[in-house]
mmCIF file of C-alpha atoms and ligand atoms in Angstrom:
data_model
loop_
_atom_site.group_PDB
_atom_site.id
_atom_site.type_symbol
_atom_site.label_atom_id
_atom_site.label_comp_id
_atom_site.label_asym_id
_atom_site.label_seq_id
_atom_site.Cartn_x
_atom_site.Cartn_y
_atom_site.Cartn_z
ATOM 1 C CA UNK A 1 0.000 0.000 0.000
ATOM 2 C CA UNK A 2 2.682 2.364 0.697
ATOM 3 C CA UNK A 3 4.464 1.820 -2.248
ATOM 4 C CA UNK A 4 1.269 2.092 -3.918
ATOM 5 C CA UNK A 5 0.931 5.593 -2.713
ATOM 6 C CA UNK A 6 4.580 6.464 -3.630
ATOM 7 C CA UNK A 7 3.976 5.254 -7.177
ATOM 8 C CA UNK A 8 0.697 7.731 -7.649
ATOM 9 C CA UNK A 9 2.800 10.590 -5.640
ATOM 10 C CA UNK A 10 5.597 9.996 -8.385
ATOM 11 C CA UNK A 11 3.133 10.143 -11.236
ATOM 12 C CA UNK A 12 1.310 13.064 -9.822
ATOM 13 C CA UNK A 13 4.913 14.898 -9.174
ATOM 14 C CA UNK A 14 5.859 13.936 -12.848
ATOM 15 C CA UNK A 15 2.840 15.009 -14.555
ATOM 16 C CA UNK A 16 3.225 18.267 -12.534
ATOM 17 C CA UNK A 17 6.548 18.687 -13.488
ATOM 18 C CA UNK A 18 5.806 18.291 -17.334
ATOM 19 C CA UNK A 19 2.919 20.498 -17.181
ATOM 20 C CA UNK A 20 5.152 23.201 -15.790
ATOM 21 C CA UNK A 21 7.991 22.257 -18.289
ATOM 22 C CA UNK A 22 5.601 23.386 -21.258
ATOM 23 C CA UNK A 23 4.460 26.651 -19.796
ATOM 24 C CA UNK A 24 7.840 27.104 -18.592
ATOM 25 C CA UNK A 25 9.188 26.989 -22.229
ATOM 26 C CA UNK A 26 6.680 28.886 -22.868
ATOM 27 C CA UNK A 27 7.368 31.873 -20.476
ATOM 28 C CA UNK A 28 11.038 31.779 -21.752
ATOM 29 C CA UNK A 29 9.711 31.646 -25.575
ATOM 30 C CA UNK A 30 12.314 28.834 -26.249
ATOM 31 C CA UNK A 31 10.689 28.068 -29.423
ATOM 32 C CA UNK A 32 9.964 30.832 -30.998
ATOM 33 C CA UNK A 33 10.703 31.509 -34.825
ATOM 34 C CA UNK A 34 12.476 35.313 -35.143
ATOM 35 C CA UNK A 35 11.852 37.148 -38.695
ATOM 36 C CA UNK A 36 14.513 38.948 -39.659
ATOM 37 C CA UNK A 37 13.978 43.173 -39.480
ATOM 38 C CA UNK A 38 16.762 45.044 -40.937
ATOM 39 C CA UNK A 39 18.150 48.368 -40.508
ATOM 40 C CA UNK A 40 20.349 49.877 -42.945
ATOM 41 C CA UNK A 41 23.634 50.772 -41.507
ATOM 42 C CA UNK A 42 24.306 48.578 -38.436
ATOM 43 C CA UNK A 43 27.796 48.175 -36.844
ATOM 44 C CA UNK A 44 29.566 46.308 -34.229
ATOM 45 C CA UNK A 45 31.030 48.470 -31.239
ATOM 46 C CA UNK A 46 34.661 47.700 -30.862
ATOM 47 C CA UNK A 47 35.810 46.777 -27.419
ATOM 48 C CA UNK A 48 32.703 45.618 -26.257
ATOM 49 C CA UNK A 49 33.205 41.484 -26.216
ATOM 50 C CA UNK A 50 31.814 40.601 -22.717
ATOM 51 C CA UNK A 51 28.197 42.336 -22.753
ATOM 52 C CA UNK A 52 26.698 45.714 -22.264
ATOM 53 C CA UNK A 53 23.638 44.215 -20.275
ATOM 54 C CA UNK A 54 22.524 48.134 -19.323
ATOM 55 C CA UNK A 55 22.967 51.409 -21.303
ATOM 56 C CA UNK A 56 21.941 54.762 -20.792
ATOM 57 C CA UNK A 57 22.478 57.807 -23.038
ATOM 58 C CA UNK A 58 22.849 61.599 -21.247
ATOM 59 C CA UNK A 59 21.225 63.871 -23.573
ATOM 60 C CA UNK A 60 24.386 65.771 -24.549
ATOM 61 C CA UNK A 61 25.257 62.099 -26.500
ATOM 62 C CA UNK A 62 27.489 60.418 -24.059
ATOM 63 C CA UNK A 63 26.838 57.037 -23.467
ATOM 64 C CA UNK A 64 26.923 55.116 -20.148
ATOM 65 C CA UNK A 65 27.664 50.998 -20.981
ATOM 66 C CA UNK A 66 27.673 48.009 -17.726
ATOM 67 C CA UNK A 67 29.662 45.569 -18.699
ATOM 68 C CA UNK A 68 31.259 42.117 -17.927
ATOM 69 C CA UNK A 69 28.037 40.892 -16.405
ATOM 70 C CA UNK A 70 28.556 37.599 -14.047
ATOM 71 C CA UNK A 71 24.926 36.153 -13.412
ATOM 72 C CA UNK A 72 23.984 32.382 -12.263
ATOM 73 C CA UNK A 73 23.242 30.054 -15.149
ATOM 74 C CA UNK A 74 24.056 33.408 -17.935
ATOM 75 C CA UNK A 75 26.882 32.729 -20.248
ATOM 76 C CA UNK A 76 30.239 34.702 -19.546
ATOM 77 C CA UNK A 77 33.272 35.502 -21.511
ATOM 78 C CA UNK A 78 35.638 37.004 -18.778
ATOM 79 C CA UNK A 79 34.139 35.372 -15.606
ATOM 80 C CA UNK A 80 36.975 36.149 -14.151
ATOM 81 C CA UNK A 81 37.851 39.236 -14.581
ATOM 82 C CA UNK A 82 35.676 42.790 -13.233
ATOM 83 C CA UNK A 83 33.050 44.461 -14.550
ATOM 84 C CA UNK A 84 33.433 47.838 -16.037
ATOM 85 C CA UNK A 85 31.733 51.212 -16.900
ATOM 86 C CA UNK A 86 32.197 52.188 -20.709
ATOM 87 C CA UNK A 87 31.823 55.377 -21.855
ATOM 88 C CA UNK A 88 30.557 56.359 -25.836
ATOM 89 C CA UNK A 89 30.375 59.617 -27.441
ATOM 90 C CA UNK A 90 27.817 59.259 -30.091
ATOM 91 C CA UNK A 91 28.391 62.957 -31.363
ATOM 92 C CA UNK A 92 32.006 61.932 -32.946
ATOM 93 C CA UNK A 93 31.830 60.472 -36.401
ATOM 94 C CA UNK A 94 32.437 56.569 -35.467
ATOM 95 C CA UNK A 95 32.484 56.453 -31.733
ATOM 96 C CA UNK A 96 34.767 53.852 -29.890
ATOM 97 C CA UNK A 97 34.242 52.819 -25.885
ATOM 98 C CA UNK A 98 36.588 54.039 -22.714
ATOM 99 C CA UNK A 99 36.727 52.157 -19.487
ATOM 100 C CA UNK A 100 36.041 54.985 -16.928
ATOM 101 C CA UNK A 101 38.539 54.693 -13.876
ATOM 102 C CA UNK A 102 37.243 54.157 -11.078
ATOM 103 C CA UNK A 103 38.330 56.361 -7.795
ATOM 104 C CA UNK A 104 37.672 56.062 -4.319
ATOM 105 C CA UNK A 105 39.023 54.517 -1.191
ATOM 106 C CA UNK A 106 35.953 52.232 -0.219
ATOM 107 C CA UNK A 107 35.444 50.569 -3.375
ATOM 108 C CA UNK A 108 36.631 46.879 -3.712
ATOM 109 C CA UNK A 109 37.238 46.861 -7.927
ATOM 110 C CA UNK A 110 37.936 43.069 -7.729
ATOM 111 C CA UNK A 111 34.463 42.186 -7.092
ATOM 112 C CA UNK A 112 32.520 44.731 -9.704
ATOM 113 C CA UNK A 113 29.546 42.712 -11.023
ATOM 114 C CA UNK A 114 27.821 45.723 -12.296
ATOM 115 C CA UNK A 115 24.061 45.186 -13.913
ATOM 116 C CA UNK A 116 21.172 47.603 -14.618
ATOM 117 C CA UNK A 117 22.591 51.150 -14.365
ATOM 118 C CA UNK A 118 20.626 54.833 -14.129
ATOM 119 C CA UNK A 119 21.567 58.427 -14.476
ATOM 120 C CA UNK A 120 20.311 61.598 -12.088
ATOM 121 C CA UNK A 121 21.450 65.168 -12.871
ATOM 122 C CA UNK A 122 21.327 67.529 -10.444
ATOM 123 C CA UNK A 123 20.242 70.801 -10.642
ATOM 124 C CA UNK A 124 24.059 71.957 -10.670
ATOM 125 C CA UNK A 125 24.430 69.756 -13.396
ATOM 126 C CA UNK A 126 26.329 67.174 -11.067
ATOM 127 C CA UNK A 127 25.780 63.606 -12.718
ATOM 128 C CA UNK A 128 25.246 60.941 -10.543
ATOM 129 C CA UNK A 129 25.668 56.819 -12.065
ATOM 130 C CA UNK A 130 23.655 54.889 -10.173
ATOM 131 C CA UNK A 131 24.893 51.066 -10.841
ATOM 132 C CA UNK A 132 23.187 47.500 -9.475
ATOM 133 C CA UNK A 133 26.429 45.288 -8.363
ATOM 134 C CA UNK A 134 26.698 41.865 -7.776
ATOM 135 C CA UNK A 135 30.028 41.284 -6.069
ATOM 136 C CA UNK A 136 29.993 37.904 -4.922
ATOM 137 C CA UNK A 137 26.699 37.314 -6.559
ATOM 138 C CA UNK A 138 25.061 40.012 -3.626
ATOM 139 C CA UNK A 139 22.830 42.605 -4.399
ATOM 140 C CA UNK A 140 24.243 46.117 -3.522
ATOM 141 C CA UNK A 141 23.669 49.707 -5.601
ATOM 142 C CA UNK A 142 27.032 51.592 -6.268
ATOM 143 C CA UNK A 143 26.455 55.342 -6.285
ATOM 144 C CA UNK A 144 29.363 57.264 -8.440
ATOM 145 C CA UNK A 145 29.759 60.888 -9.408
ATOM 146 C CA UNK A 146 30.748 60.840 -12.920
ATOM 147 C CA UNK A 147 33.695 63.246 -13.463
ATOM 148 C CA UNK A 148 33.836 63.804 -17.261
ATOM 149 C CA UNK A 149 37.020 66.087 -17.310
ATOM 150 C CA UNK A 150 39.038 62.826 -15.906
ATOM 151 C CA UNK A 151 37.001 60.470 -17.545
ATOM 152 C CA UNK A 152 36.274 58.643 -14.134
ATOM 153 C CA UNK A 153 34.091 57.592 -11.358
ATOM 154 C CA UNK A 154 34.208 59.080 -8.013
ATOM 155 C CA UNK A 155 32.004 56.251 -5.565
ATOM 156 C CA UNK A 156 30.463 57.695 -2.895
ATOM 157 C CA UNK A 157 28.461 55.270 -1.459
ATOM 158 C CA UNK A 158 26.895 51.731 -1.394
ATOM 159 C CA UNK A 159 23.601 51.326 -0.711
ATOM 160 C CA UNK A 160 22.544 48.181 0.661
ATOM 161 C CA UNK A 161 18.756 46.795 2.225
ATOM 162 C CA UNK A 162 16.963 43.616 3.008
ATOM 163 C CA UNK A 163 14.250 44.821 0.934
ATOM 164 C CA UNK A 164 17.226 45.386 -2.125
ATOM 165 C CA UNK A 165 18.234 41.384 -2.112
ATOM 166 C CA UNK A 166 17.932 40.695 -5.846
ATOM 167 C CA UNK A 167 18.508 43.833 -7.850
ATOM 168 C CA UNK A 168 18.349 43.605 -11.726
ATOM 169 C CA UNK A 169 17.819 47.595 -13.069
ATOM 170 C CA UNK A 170 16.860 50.410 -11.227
ATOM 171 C CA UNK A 171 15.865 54.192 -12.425
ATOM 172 C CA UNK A 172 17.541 56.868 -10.833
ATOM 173 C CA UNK A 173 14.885 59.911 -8.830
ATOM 174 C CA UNK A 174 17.347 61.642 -7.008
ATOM 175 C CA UNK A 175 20.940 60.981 -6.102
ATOM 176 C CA UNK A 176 20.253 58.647 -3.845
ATOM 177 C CA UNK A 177 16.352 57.627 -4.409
ATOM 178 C CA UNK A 178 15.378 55.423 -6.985
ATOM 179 C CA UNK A 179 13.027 52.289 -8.103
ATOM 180 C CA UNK A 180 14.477 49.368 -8.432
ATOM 181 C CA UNK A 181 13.245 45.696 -9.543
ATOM 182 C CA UNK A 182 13.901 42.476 -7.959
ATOM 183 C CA UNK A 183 14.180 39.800 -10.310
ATOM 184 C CA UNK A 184 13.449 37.116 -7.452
ATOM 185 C CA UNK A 185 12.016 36.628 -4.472
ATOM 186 C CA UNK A 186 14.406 34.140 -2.677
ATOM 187 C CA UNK A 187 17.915 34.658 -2.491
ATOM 188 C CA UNK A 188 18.806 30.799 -1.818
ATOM 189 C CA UNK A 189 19.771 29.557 -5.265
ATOM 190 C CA UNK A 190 17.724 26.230 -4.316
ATOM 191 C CA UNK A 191 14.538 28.633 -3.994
ATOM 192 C CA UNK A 192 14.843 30.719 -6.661
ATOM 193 C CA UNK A 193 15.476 28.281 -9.393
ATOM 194 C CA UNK A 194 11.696 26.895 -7.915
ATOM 195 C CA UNK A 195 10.575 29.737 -7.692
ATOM 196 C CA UNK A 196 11.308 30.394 -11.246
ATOM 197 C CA UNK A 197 10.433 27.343 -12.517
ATOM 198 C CA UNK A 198 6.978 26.593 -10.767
ATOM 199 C CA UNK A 199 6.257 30.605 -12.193
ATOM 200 C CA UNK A 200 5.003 31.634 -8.821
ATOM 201 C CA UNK A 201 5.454 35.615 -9.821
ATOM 202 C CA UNK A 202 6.842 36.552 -6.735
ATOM 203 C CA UNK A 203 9.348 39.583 -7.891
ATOM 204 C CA UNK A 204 8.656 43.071 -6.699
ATOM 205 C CA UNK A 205 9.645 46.790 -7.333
ATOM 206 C CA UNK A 206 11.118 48.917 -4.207
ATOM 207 C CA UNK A 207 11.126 52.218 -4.181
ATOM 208 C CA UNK A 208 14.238 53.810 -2.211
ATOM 209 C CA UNK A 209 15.450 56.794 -0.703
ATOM 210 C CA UNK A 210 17.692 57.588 2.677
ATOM 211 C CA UNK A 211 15.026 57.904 4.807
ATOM 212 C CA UNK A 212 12.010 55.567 3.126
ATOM 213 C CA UNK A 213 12.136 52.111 1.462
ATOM 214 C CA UNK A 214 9.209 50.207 0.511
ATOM 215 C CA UNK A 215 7.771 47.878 -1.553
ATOM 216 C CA UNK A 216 5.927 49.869 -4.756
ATOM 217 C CA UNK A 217 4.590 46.927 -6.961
ATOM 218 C CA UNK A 218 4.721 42.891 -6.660
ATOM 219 C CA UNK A 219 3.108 39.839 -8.254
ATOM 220 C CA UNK A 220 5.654 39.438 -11.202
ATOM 221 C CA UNK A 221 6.881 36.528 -12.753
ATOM 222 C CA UNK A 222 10.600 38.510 -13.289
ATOM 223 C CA UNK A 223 10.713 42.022 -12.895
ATOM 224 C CA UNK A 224 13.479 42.768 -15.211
ATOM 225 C CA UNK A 225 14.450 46.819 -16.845
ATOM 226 C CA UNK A 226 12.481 49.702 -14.833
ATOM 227 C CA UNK A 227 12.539 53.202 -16.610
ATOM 228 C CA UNK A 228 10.405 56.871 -16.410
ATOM 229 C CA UNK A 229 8.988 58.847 -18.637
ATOM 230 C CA UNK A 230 10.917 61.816 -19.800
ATOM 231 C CA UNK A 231 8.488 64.380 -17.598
ATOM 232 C CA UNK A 232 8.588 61.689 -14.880
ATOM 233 C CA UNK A 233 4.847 61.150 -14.667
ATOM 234 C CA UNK A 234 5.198 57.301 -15.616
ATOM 235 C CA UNK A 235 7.288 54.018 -14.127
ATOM 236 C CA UNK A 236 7.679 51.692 -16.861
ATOM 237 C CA UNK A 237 8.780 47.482 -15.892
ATOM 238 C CA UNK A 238 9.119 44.918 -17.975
ATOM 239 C CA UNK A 239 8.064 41.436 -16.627
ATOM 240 C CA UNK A 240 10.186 39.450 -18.586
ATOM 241 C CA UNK A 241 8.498 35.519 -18.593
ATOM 242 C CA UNK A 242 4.982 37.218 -18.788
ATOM 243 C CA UNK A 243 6.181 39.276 -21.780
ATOM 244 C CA UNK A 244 4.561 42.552 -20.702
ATOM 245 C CA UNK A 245 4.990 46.293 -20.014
ATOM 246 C CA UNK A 246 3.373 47.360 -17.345
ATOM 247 C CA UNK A 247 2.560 51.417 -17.582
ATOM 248 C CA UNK A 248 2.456 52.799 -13.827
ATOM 249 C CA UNK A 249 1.451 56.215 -12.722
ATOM 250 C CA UNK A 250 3.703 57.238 -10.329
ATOM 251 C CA UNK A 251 2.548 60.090 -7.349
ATOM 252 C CA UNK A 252 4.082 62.370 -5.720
ATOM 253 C CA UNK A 253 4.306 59.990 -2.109
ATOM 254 C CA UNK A 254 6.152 57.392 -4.838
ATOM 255 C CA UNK A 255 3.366 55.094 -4.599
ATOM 256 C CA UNK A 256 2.766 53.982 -8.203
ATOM 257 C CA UNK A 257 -0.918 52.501 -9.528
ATOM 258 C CA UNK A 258 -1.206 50.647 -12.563
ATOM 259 C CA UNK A 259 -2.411 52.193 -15.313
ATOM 260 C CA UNK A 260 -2.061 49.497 -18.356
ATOM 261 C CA UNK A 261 -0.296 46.908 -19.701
ATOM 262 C CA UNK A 262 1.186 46.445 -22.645
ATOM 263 C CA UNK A 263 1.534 42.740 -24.352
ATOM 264 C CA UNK A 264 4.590 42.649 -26.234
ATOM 265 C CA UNK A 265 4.127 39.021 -27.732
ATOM 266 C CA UNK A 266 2.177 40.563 -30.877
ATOM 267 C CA UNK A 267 3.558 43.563 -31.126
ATOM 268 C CA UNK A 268 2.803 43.712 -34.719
ATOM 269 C CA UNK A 269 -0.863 42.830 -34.907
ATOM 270 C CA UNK A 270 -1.840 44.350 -31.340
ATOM 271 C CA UNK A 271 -0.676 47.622 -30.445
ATOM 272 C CA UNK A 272 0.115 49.699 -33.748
ATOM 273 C CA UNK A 273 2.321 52.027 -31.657
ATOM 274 C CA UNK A 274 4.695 49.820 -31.209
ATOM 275 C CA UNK A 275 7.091 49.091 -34.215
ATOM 276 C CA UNK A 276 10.019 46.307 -34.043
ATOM 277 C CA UNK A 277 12.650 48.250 -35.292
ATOM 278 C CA UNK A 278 15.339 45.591 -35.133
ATOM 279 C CA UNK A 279 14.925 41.795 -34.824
ATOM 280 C CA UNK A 280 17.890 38.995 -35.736
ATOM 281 C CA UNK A 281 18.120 35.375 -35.537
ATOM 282 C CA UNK A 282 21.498 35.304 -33.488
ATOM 283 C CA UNK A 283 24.248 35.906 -36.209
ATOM 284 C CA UNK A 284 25.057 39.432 -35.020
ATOM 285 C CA UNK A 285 23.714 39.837 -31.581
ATOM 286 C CA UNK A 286 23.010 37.093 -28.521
ATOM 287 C CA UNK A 287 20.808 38.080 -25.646
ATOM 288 C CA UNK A 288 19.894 41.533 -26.120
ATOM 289 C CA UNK A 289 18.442 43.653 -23.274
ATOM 290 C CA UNK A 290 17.970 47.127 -23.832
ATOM 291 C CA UNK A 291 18.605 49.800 -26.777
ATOM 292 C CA UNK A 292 18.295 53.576 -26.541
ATOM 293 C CA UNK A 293 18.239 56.198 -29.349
ATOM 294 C CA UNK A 294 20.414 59.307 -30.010
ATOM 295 C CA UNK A 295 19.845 61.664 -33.212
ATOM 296 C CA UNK A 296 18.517 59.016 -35.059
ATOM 297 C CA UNK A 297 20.740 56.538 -34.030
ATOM 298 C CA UNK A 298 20.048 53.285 -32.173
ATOM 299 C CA UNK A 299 22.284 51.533 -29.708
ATOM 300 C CA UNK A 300 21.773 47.980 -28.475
ATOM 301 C CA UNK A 301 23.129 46.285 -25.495
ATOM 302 C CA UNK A 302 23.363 42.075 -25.024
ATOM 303 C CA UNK A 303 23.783 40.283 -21.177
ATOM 304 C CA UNK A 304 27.090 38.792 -22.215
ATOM 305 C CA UNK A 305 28.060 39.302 -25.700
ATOM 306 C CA UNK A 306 28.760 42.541 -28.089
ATOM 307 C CA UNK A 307 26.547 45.782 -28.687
ATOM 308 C CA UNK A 308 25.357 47.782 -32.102
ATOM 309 C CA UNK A 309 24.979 50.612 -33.445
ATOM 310 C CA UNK A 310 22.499 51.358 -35.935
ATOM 311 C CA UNK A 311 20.917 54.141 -38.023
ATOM 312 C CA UNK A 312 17.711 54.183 -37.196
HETATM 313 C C1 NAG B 1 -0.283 58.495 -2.268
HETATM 314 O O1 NAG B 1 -0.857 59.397 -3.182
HETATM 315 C C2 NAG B 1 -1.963 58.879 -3.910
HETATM 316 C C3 NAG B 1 -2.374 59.900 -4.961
HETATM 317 O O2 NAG B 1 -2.468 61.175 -4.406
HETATM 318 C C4 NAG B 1 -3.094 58.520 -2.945
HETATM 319 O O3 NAG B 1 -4.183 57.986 -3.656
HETATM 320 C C5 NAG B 1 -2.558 57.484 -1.954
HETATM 321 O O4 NAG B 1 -3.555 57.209 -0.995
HETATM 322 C C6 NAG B 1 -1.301 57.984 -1.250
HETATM 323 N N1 NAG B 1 -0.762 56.887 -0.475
HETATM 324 C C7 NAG B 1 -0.230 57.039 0.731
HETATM 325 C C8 NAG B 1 0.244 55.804 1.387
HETATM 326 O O5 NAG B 1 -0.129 58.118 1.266
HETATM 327 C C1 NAG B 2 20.107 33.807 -39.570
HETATM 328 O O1 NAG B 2 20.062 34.910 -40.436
HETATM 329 C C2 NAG B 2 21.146 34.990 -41.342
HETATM 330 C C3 NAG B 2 21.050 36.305 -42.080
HETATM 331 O O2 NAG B 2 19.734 36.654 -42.371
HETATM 332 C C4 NAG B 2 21.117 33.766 -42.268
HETATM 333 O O3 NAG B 2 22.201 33.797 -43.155
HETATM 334 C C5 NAG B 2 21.189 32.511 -41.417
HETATM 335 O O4 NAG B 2 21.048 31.363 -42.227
HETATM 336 C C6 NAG B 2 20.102 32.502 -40.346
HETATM 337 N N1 NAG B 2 20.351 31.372 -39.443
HETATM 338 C C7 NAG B 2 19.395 30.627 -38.939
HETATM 339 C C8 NAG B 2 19.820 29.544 -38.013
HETATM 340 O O5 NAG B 2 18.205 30.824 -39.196
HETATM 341 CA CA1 CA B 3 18.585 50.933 -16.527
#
């Protein structure tokens, strides 16, 4: 009898387990056939070999890259080696990157894991790079002053919080106050894989600042990129594995209410706003995760692999 009941708990726990194995596929479109789009004049950015998972582009044209992502279970070229800033100026003729140095006392180099990055300007013009780091596969968020005349990076601070345990891309409010996403729920590796594979939508966005830090939005099944609207009215967050944008208003406590969603799986027959600009099938680029335009040019970042530029 008690074998008997093992057998059916087996055959229940494998039946399970395929179920979830098809809508997991699913979730991560692993079969999914890409048609080409094309754009005219497309080119490879030399020096970038190992990734430019996050970019962000100041509007005087200069470029912010994260690079040398290490994440569990992603592909990496130089998992040995640190992470680094790159800097693009995409007003010269055929830009090129520059690692920008990185000063300060406190900072351990050795261990840079940087991820999703943001900008703030001040009011004095002071730019402040907020980066998500990983060292040692923790979740911390590296604040820098970016000091353009010496090409460098002064860090000022590391910001770290229980309710900050799995950071993937944050968006910069203030020098210190931003939203960030949590791409997971558990930190144990044991959990999370679970918790990733049984779908349970357990990721959450935290909004941060000194003296406040609270959770904003929850319920997603991998809160990935986080962004604002250009007159900061809107939060926009991807949830990756339900292949949405989700359209937030944000107030003026930082409490943010849904406003809409917007499917991205038929982006050409549902929502005629949206245009795919660029698609491949994995010649070029691997993994891409973000693009930004600048005078009609387009530049797109990969997790672990190279970036383009492309006329739009
Ligand atoms: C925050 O502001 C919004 C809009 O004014 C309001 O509806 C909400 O109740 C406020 N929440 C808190 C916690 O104060
Ligand atoms: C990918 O696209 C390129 C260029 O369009 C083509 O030459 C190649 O055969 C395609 N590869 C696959 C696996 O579809
Ligand atoms: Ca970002």
């Amino acid at each position: 009898m008690a074998k008997l009941m093992l057998l059916t708990l087996l055959g229940l726990g494998l039946a399970l387990f395929r179920d979830h194995r098809a809508s997991y596929q699913a979730r991560l479109n692993a079969f999914r056939e890409v048609k080409p789009v094309e754009l005219p004049n497309c080119n490879l950015v030399k020096g970038i070999e190992s990734g430019s998972e996050d970019l962000e582009i100041l509007p005087s044209g200069l470029a912010f890259i994260s690079s040398g992502l290490n994440y569990p279970g992603i592909k990496s070229f130089e998992p040995d080696k640190p992470g680094k800033i790159l800097l693009m100026d995409l007003n010269e003729e055929d830009p090129t990157v520059l690692e920008l140095k990185i000063t300060g006392s406190k900072f351990d180099h050795s261990s840079f894991n940087p991820h999703g990055i943001s900008t703030f300007t001040d009011e004095d013009n002071t730019v402040y790079l907020l980066v998500v780091n990983h060292p040692h596969f923790k979740s911390t968020v590296e604040l820098f002053k970016f000091q353009e005349e010496e090409k460098s990076l002064l860090h000022l601070k590391t910001i770290r919080h229980e309710l900050l345990p799995n950071l993937n891309d944050i968006v910069a409010v203030g020098p210190e106050h931003f939203y960030a996403t949590n791409d997971h729920y558990f930190v144990d590796h044991y959990l999370r894989s679970w918790e990733l594979y049984l779908g349970l939508a357990w990721s959450y966005v935290v909004y941060y600042s000194p003296t406040e830090v609270q959770v904003m939005a929850d319920g997603f099944d991998f809160a990935n990129g986080i962004n604002i609207s250009p007159d900061g009215k809107y939060v926009y967050i991807a949830e990756l594995l339900a292949h949405k944008i989700h359209v937030y208003e944000k107030h003026a406590n930082w409490t943010l209410t849904p406003l809409k969603v917007i499917r991205i799986q038929n982006i050409l027959t549902e929502e005629p706003k949206v245009t795919r600009v660029y698609a491949e099938n994995g010649t070029v680029l691997q993994g891409s995760t973000v693009a930004s335009v600048y005078k009609g040019k387009l530049l797109i970042g990969t997790v672990f692999q190279k970036a383009l530029y492309c006329e739009l």
